[in-house]
C-alpha positions as CSV (number, residue, x, y, z in Angstrom):
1,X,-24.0,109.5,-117.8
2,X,-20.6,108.3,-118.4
3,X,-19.2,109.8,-115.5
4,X,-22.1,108.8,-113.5
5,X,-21.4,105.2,-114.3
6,X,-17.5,105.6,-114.4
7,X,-18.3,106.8,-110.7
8,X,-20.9,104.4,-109.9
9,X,-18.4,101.8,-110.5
10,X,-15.3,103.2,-109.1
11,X,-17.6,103.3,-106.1
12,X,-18.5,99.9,-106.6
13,X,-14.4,99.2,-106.9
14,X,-14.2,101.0,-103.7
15,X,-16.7,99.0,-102.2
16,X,-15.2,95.8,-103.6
17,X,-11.6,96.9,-101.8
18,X,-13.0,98.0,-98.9
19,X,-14.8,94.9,-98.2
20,X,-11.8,92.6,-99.5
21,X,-9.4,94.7,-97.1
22,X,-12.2,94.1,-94.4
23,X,-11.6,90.1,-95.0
24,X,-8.4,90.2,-95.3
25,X,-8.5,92.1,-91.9
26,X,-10.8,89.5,-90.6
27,X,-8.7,86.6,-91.6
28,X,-5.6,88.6,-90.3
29,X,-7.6,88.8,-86.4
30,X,-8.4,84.9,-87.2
31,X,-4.4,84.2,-87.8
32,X,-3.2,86.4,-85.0
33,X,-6.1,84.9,-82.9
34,X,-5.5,81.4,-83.6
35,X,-1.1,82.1,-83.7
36,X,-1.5,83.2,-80.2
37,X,-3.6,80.1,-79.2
38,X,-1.0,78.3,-80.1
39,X,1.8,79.8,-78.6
40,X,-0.6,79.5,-75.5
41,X,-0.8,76.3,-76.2
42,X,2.9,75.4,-76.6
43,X,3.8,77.3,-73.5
44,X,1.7,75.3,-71.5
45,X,2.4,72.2,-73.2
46,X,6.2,72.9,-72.5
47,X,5.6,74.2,-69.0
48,X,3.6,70.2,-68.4
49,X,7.0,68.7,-70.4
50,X,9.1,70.3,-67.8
51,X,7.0,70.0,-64.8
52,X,6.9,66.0,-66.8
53,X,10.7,66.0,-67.1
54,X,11.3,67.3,-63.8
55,X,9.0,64.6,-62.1
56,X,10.8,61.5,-64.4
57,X,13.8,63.0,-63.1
58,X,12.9,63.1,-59.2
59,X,11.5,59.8,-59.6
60,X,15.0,58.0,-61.7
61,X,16.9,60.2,-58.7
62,X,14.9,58.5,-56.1
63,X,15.0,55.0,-57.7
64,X,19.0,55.5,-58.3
65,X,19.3,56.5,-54.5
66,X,17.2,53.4,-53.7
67,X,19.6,51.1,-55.8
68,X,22.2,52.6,-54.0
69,X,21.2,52.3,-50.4
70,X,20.2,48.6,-51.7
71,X,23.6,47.7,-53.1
72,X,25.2,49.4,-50.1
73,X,23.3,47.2,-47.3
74,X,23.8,43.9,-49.7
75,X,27.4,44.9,-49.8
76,X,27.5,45.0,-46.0
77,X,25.3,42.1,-45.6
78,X,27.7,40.1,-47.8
79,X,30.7,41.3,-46.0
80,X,29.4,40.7,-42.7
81,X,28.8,36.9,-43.6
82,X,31.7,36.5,-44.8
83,X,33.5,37.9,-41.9
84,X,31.3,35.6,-39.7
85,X,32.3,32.6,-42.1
86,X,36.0,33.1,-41.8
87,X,35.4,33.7,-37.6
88,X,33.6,30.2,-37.3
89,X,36.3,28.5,-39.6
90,X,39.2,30.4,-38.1
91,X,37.4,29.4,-34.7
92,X,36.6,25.6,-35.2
93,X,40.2,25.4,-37.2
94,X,42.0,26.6,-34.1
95,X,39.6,24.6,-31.3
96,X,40.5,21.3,-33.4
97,X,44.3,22.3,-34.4
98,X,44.4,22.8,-30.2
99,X,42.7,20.0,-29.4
100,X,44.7,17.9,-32.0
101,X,48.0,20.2,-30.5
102,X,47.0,18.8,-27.6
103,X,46.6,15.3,-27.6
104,X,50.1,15.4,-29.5
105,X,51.8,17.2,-27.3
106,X,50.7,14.5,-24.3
107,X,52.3,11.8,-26.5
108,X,54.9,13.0,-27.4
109,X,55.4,14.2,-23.6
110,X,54.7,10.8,-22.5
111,X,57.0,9.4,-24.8
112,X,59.9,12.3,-24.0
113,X,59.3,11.2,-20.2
114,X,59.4,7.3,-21.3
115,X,62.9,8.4,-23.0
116,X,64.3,10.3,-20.0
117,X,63.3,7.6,-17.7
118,X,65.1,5.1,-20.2
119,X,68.1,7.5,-20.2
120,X,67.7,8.0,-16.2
121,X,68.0,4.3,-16.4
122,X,71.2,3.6,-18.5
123,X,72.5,6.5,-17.0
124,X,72.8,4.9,-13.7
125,X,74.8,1.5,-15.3
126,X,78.0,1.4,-14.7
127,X,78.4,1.7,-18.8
128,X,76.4,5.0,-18.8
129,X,78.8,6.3,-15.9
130,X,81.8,5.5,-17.7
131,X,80.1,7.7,-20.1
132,X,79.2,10.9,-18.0
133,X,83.1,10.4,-17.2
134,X,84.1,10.5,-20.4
135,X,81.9,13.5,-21.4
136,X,83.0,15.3,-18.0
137,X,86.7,14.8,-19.3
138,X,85.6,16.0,-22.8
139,X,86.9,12.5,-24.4
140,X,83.4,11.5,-25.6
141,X,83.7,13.7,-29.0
142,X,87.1,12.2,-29.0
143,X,85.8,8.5,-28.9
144,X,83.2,8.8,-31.1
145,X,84.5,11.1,-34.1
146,X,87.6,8.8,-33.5
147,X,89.8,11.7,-33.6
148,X,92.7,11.5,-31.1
149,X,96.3,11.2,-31.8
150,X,97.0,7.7,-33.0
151,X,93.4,6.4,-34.2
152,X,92.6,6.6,-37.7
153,X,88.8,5.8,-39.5
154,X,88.6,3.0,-42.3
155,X,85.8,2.6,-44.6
156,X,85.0,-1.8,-44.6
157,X,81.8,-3.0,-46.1
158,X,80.0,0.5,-46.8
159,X,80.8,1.1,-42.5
160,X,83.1,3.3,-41.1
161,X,85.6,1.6,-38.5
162,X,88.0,3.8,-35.9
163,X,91.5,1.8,-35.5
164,X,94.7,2.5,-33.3
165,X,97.5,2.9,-35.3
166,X,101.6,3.6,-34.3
167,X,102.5,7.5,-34.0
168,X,106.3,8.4,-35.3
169,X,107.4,7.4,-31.9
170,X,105.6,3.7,-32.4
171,X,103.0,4.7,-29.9
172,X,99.4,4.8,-29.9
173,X,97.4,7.0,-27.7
174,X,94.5,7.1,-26.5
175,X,92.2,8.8,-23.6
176,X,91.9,9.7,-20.4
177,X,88.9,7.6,-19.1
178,X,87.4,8.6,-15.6
């Protein structure tokens, strides 16, 4: 009976492994099982981060290319009214500075012909012919640089004063006068 029950409970022993390897198979399925869930799982979740990722992406790409087209047509927009703001100051700076120009230019022609006709005027006295004469000769430096032979300047009273004076040969010259 000994080897009976020595049987009986190696039997049992068998029993005992067979079922414990039969868990341990179970629980193995349940690991593997619930493992490839979650690889499942973290594929898909990383396939919605990327598809996620790629989206943010488009969407910062567009918004950057937005910016951009925004600055760029500010920029022009700026550089455009400024251009028109120097053309309407360059513009109303040279319709005054001609008008101004202008209204100079007729005084200061008027009183240019006012000179002339002044000039005209002496110029026909017998003092402005003697004059023309002297300048036709090419005494009128002469006369009033007071540099011919036998003249001399003096300073007097902070003035300067041309006198005749007596060459070497006691004479004093003088000019020719038309």
């Amino acid at each position: 009976m000994t080897d009976e029950r020595e049987l009986d409970d190696g039997l049992a022993a068998f029993d005992q492994l067979g079922r414990e390897m039969a868990e341990t198979n179970r629980l193995l399925r349940a690991v593997r099982s619930d493992q490839e869930a979650r690889n499942r799982q973290e594929r898909t979740l990383s396939a919605e981060m990327q598809t996620a990722l790629k989206q943010a992406t488009g969407a910062s790409q567009k918004a950057l290319q937005a910016a951009k087209t925004e600055i760029r047509s500010s920029l022009l927009w700026t550089a455009l009214t400024a251009l028109l703001i120097v053309l309407v100051a360059f513009s109303g700076g040279y319709f005054f500075g001609q008008q101004a120009g202008t209204e100079k230019g007729q005084a200061e022609g008027y009183q240019a012909a006012r000179d002339e006709k002044a000039a005209a005027s002496w110029a026909n006295t017998p003092a402005g012919q003697r004059a023309y004469g002297l300048d036709q000769l090419g005494n009128l430096d002469l006369v009033t640089q007071c540099r011919g032979q036998g003249w001399r300047i003096e300073r007097q009273h902070g003035q300067d004063y041309c006198y005749p004076y007596l060459d070497v040969q006691q004479m004093v010259h003088g000019w020719a006068i038309p």
